[in-house]
Short mmCIF file of C-alpha atoms in Angstrom, two decimals:
data_model
loop_
_atom_site.label_atom_id
_atom_site.label_comp_id
_atom_site.label_asym_id
_atom_site.label_seq_id
_atom_site.Cartn_x
_atom_site.Cartn_y
_atom_site.Cartn_z
CA MET A 10 11.40 12.20 -24.56
CA LYS A 11 10.48 8.59 -25.05
CA VAL A 12 11.43 5.37 -23.23
CA THR A 13 13.80 3.22 -25.29
CA LYS A 14 14.93 0.50 -23.00
CA VAL A 15 14.49 -0.81 -19.40
CA GLU A 16 16.98 -2.92 -17.61
CA ALA A 17 15.71 -5.03 -14.61
CA PHE A 18 18.17 -6.21 -12.01
CA GLU A 19 17.11 -8.84 -9.54
CA VAL A 20 18.48 -8.22 -6.13
CA ARG A 21 18.58 -10.45 -3.09
CA VAL A 22 19.79 -8.70 0.07
CA PRO A 23 20.39 -11.00 3.09
CA TRP A 24 19.39 -9.83 6.51
CA VAL A 25 22.22 -8.42 8.59
CA GLU A 26 23.76 -11.46 10.37
CA ARG A 27 22.83 -10.41 13.93
CA LEU A 28 19.12 -10.46 12.92
CA GLY A 29 18.80 -13.23 10.36
CA GLU A 30 17.54 -15.84 12.86
CA HIS A 31 15.05 -13.39 14.49
CA MET A 32 13.67 -12.28 11.15
CA GLY A 33 13.00 -15.96 10.21
CA LYS A 34 11.25 -16.51 13.55
CA ALA A 35 9.13 -13.44 12.92
CA GLY A 36 7.85 -14.94 9.64
CA MET A 37 10.06 -13.08 7.24
CA PRO A 38 11.73 -14.99 4.33
CA PRO A 39 14.87 -16.46 5.83
CA GLU A 40 16.97 -15.63 2.81
CA GLY A 41 16.36 -11.90 3.01
CA ALA A 42 14.78 -9.26 0.92
CA HIS A 43 13.96 -9.85 -2.74
CA ARG A 44 13.61 -6.81 -4.97
CA PHE A 45 14.18 -5.62 -8.52
CA VAL A 46 16.00 -2.44 -9.46
CA TYR A 47 15.02 -0.86 -12.74
CA LYS A 48 17.03 1.43 -15.05
CA ILE A 49 14.74 3.27 -17.47
CA TYR A 50 16.50 4.83 -20.49
CA THR A 51 15.17 7.51 -22.85
CA ASP A 52 16.06 8.71 -26.34
CA ASP A 53 17.47 11.94 -24.92
CA GLY A 54 20.05 10.30 -22.74
CA LEU A 55 18.28 10.61 -19.39
CA VAL A 56 18.04 7.55 -17.11
CA GLY A 57 15.42 7.02 -14.33
CA TYR A 58 15.76 4.66 -11.42
CA ALA A 59 13.01 2.67 -9.57
CA ASP A 60 12.88 -0.34 -7.30
CA GLY A 61 10.08 -2.67 -6.24
CA PRO A 62 8.67 -6.16 -6.89
CA ASP A 63 8.97 -8.04 -10.12
CA ALA A 64 7.21 -5.90 -12.74
CA ARG A 65 9.12 -7.10 -15.84
CA ASP A 66 5.71 -7.81 -17.50
CA LEU A 67 4.93 -4.14 -17.33
CA ILE A 68 8.09 -3.03 -19.21
CA PRO A 69 6.59 -3.32 -22.75
CA LYS A 70 3.75 -0.97 -21.84
CA ILE A 71 6.18 2.01 -21.45
CA ILE A 72 8.59 1.40 -24.34
CA GLY A 73 8.17 4.01 -26.99
CA HIS A 74 6.15 6.32 -24.75
CA SER A 75 6.81 9.51 -22.92
CA PRO A 76 7.00 9.20 -19.11
CA PHE A 77 4.47 12.04 -18.98
CA GLU A 78 1.80 9.81 -20.40
CA PHE A 79 1.83 7.69 -17.16
CA MET A 80 1.78 10.46 -14.47
CA LEU A 81 -1.25 9.06 -12.73
CA ASP A 82 -1.31 5.49 -14.03
CA ASP A 83 -0.90 3.50 -10.74
CA SER A 84 -1.09 0.23 -12.63
CA LEU A 85 2.62 0.81 -13.30
CA TRP A 86 3.47 1.71 -9.74
CA PRO A 87 6.66 -0.50 -9.50
CA LEU A 88 8.13 1.52 -12.35
CA GLN A 89 6.39 4.79 -11.61
CA VAL A 90 9.14 6.23 -9.38
CA GLY A 91 11.54 5.84 -12.29
CA LEU A 92 9.18 7.65 -14.68
CA TYR A 93 8.84 10.48 -12.24
CA ASP A 94 12.68 10.55 -11.81
CA LEU A 95 12.87 11.08 -15.64
CA MET A 96 10.25 13.78 -15.60
CA GLY A 97 11.98 15.65 -12.86
CA LYS A 98 15.31 15.42 -14.56
CA ALA A 99 13.80 16.59 -17.92
CA LEU A 100 12.17 19.63 -16.27
CA GLY A 101 15.05 20.35 -13.94
CA LEU A 102 12.83 20.06 -10.94
CA PRO A 103 12.71 17.98 -7.74
CA VAL A 104 9.98 15.40 -8.14
CA CYS A 105 7.96 16.81 -5.25
CA LYS A 106 7.36 19.98 -7.37
CA LEU A 107 5.38 17.74 -9.84
CA PHE A 108 2.79 17.20 -7.15
CA GLY A 109 2.31 20.65 -5.70
CA PRO A 110 3.80 22.95 -3.06
CA VAL A 111 6.41 21.76 -0.66
CA TYR A 112 4.76 21.52 2.78
CA ARG A 113 7.78 20.79 4.89
CA GLU A 114 11.62 20.59 4.45
CA ARG A 115 12.22 17.71 6.93
CA VAL A 116 10.20 14.62 8.02
CA ASN A 117 10.81 12.06 10.75
CA VAL A 118 12.12 8.70 9.55
CA ALA A 119 11.65 5.76 11.90
CA TYR A 120 14.07 2.94 12.55
CA TRP A 121 12.20 -0.40 12.10
CA SER A 122 12.31 -3.66 13.86
CA HIS A 123 10.22 -6.79 13.59
CA CYS A 124 8.78 -8.63 16.63
CA PHE A 125 12.08 -9.32 18.30
CA PRO A 126 12.82 -10.42 21.93
CA PRO A 127 13.19 -7.46 24.33
CA GLU A 128 16.95 -7.83 24.72
CA VAL A 129 17.33 -7.70 20.88
CA LEU A 130 15.15 -4.67 20.65
CA ALA A 131 17.20 -2.97 23.32
CA ASP A 132 20.38 -3.47 21.24
CA GLU A 133 18.68 -2.29 18.08
CA ALA A 134 17.34 0.79 19.88
CA ARG A 135 20.88 1.74 20.94
CA ARG A 136 21.99 1.36 17.33
CA ALA A 137 19.06 3.43 16.14
CA ALA A 138 19.90 6.21 18.66
CA GLU A 139 23.62 6.15 17.68
CA ALA A 140 22.53 6.55 13.95
CA GLY A 141 20.43 9.56 14.86
CA PHE A 142 16.93 8.17 14.80
CA LYS A 143 14.38 9.69 17.18
CA VAL A 144 11.57 7.16 16.49
CA HIS A 145 11.76 3.35 16.51
CA LYS A 146 8.89 1.42 15.05
CA ILE A 147 8.43 -2.18 16.24
CA LYS A 148 6.12 -5.07 15.63
CA ILE A 149 4.30 -6.36 18.74
CA ARG A 150 2.87 -9.84 18.27
CA PRO A 151 1.81 -12.73 20.56
CA ALA A 152 5.36 -14.26 20.43
CA HIS A 153 6.58 -11.64 22.94
CA ASP A 154 5.17 -9.48 25.68
CA PRO A 155 4.64 -6.00 24.15
CA VAL A 156 5.16 -4.25 27.50
CA GLU A 157 8.49 -5.89 28.00
CA GLN A 158 9.57 -5.07 24.47
CA VAL A 159 8.74 -1.36 24.85
CA LYS A 160 10.25 -1.31 28.36
CA ALA A 161 13.53 -2.71 27.03
CA ILE A 162 13.71 0.02 24.37
CA TYR A 163 12.86 2.77 27.03
CA GLU A 164 15.50 1.55 29.41
CA ALA A 165 18.11 1.51 26.59
CA VAL A 166 17.32 4.94 25.09
CA PRO A 167 14.48 6.77 26.93
CA GLU A 168 14.60 9.72 24.50
CA VAL A 169 13.59 7.50 21.45
CA GLN A 170 9.87 7.36 20.90
CA VAL A 171 8.26 4.00 20.01
CA ILE A 172 5.55 3.14 17.50
CA ALA A 173 4.08 -0.17 18.61
CA ASP A 174 2.43 -1.90 15.58
CA ALA A 175 0.29 -4.79 16.61
CA ASN A 176 -1.09 -5.68 13.17
CA CYS A 177 -4.49 -6.12 14.77
CA THR A 178 -3.26 -8.99 17.05
CA LEU A 179 -4.34 -7.62 20.46
CA TRP A 180 -7.83 -8.64 19.32
CA LEU A 181 -9.93 -7.72 22.33
CA VAL A 182 -10.64 -4.21 23.60
CA SER A 183 -10.05 -5.34 27.17
CA LYS A 184 -6.63 -6.61 26.29
CA ALA A 185 -5.76 -3.61 24.23
CA VAL A 186 -6.73 -1.25 27.05
CA LYS A 187 -4.55 -3.29 29.52
CA VAL A 188 -1.47 -3.15 27.25
CA ALA A 189 -2.04 0.60 26.43
CA LYS A 190 -2.35 1.50 30.09
CA GLU A 191 0.96 -0.30 30.85
CA LEU A 192 2.59 1.41 27.96
CA GLU A 193 1.66 4.83 29.13
CA ARG A 194 4.68 4.96 31.44
CA TYR A 195 7.03 4.74 28.48
CA ASN A 196 7.80 6.90 25.58
CA VAL A 197 5.25 5.70 23.08
CA PHE A 198 4.43 7.86 20.01
CA CYS A 199 1.42 5.75 19.06
CA MET A 200 -0.09 2.29 18.90
CA GLU A 201 -0.75 1.14 15.34
CA SER A 202 -3.59 -1.24 14.53
CA PRO A 203 -4.04 -2.65 18.03
CA LEU A 204 -7.46 -4.17 17.11
CA PRO A 205 -9.02 -5.53 13.94
CA GLN A 206 -9.60 -2.35 11.96
CA GLN A 207 -13.24 -2.90 11.23
CA ASN A 208 -13.98 -2.68 14.98
CA ILE A 209 -14.73 1.06 14.90
CA GLU A 210 -16.50 1.09 18.20
CA GLY A 211 -13.62 -0.89 19.80
CA TYR A 212 -11.23 1.73 18.64
CA LYS A 213 -13.39 4.51 20.01
CA GLU A 214 -13.61 2.80 23.41
CA LEU A 215 -9.85 2.19 23.50
CA LYS A 216 -9.15 5.80 22.46
CA SER A 217 -11.36 6.97 25.38
CA LYS A 218 -9.39 4.88 27.90
CA THR A 219 -5.76 5.68 27.01
CA VAL A 220 -3.65 8.82 26.43
CA ILE A 221 -1.53 7.00 23.80
CA PRO A 222 -2.57 8.10 20.28
CA LEU A 223 -3.93 5.36 18.01
CA ALA A 224 -3.11 4.82 14.31
CA MET A 225 -4.57 2.61 11.65
CA HIS A 226 -3.02 1.22 8.50
CA MET A 227 -4.44 2.59 5.23
CA GLY A 228 -3.86 0.93 1.96
CA TRP A 229 -3.71 -2.53 0.47
CA GLY A 230 -7.38 -3.22 1.15
CA SER A 231 -8.88 -0.06 2.61
CA GLY A 232 -12.61 -0.32 2.51
CA SER A 233 -12.41 -4.14 2.38
CA GLU A 234 -13.66 -6.65 4.86
CA TRP A 235 -10.67 -6.20 7.18
CA THR A 236 -10.35 -2.40 7.30
CA PRO A 237 -12.90 0.47 7.02
CA ASN A 238 -13.15 2.94 4.28
CA PRO A 239 -10.83 5.89 5.10
CA ILE A 240 -13.74 8.37 4.96
CA THR A 241 -15.70 6.34 7.51
CA ALA A 242 -12.61 6.07 9.72
CA ILE A 243 -12.12 9.85 9.56
CA GLU A 244 -15.81 10.67 10.27
CA SER A 245 -15.83 8.26 13.27
CA ARG A 246 -12.67 9.75 14.74
CA MET A 247 -11.61 6.26 15.64
CA VAL A 248 -7.92 7.00 15.38
CA ASP A 249 -5.45 9.97 15.54
CA TYR A 250 -3.16 8.91 12.77
CA PHE A 251 -3.13 7.03 9.48
CA VAL A 252 -0.18 4.93 8.34
CA VAL A 253 -0.47 5.31 4.59
CA GLU A 254 0.92 2.51 2.41
CA GLU A 255 -0.69 3.16 -0.93
CA HIS A 256 0.85 2.26 -4.27
CA GLY A 257 1.28 4.95 -6.88
CA ALA A 258 1.00 8.69 -7.54
CA ARG A 259 -2.68 8.92 -7.84
CA ALA A 260 -3.18 7.04 -4.62
CA MET A 261 -0.74 9.29 -2.90
CA LEU A 262 -2.54 12.44 -4.06
CA ASN A 263 -5.93 10.92 -2.93
CA SER A 264 -4.44 10.32 0.47
CA GLY A 265 -3.44 13.97 0.67
CA VAL A 266 -7.03 15.00 -0.18
CA LEU A 267 -8.26 12.77 2.67
CA ALA A 268 -5.76 14.39 5.05
CA GLU A 269 -7.02 17.84 4.05
CA THR A 270 -10.64 16.69 4.55
CA ALA A 271 -9.77 15.26 7.92
CA ILE A 272 -8.22 18.42 9.34
CA GLY A 273 -9.98 21.04 7.28
CA GLU A 274 -6.88 22.62 5.79
CA ALA A 275 -4.05 21.95 3.35
CA SER A 276 -1.69 19.26 4.66
CA ALA A 277 0.72 16.67 3.65
#
């Protein structure tokens, strides 16, 4: 099986009308999401599908080659899902079987909202609950009071858990502690990146002063000046969860190894 052709379709998806203005105010592109969808053809008639950013410059690298040649080549990550789609189809296996045993049959999927006003989040939370979501992830930024945002969701659908992602914008431990203590009365699953992530001691202090679990973002710069090396974060016990946003199959497998190291047993 060799790749013979790749078609790239540029896709622009506008935000739903009720949220367009709010997405723009939150700093997102006002015109909506801009993606590419890829159809990868092979000489045996199979077709694999992927989506991601513009990776048309990578297409020549896979033409004439077997998808199996690129199993752990994360430099091709925008096309990699399509290559794995082809491998799974060729072997008659679900793609997860190409990485190891299946750890669980079901996983939670969170509804997602940007940093919207409380009344908008309340409406979105009701929509999320009606659609069957049990977790609602929101952005908390200086533009709105995070306590009022979470309170609005709780009053609308108290059974839905909230992930409050500050993107490091609470800045000070004292402020993060104040916000966390006020959020404890609501159904908060965790606070993600409340402080700049290199502030390991700050996270440990915050963790000691709230019952709300803490999470940090891992990927796109882990080990750089803005976020600690994941091993350092694990050893310091600065957080309870990692939100993994790595690109590629090898990076995903490495994240699994880190998880096993952190808890001392096989995990996913």
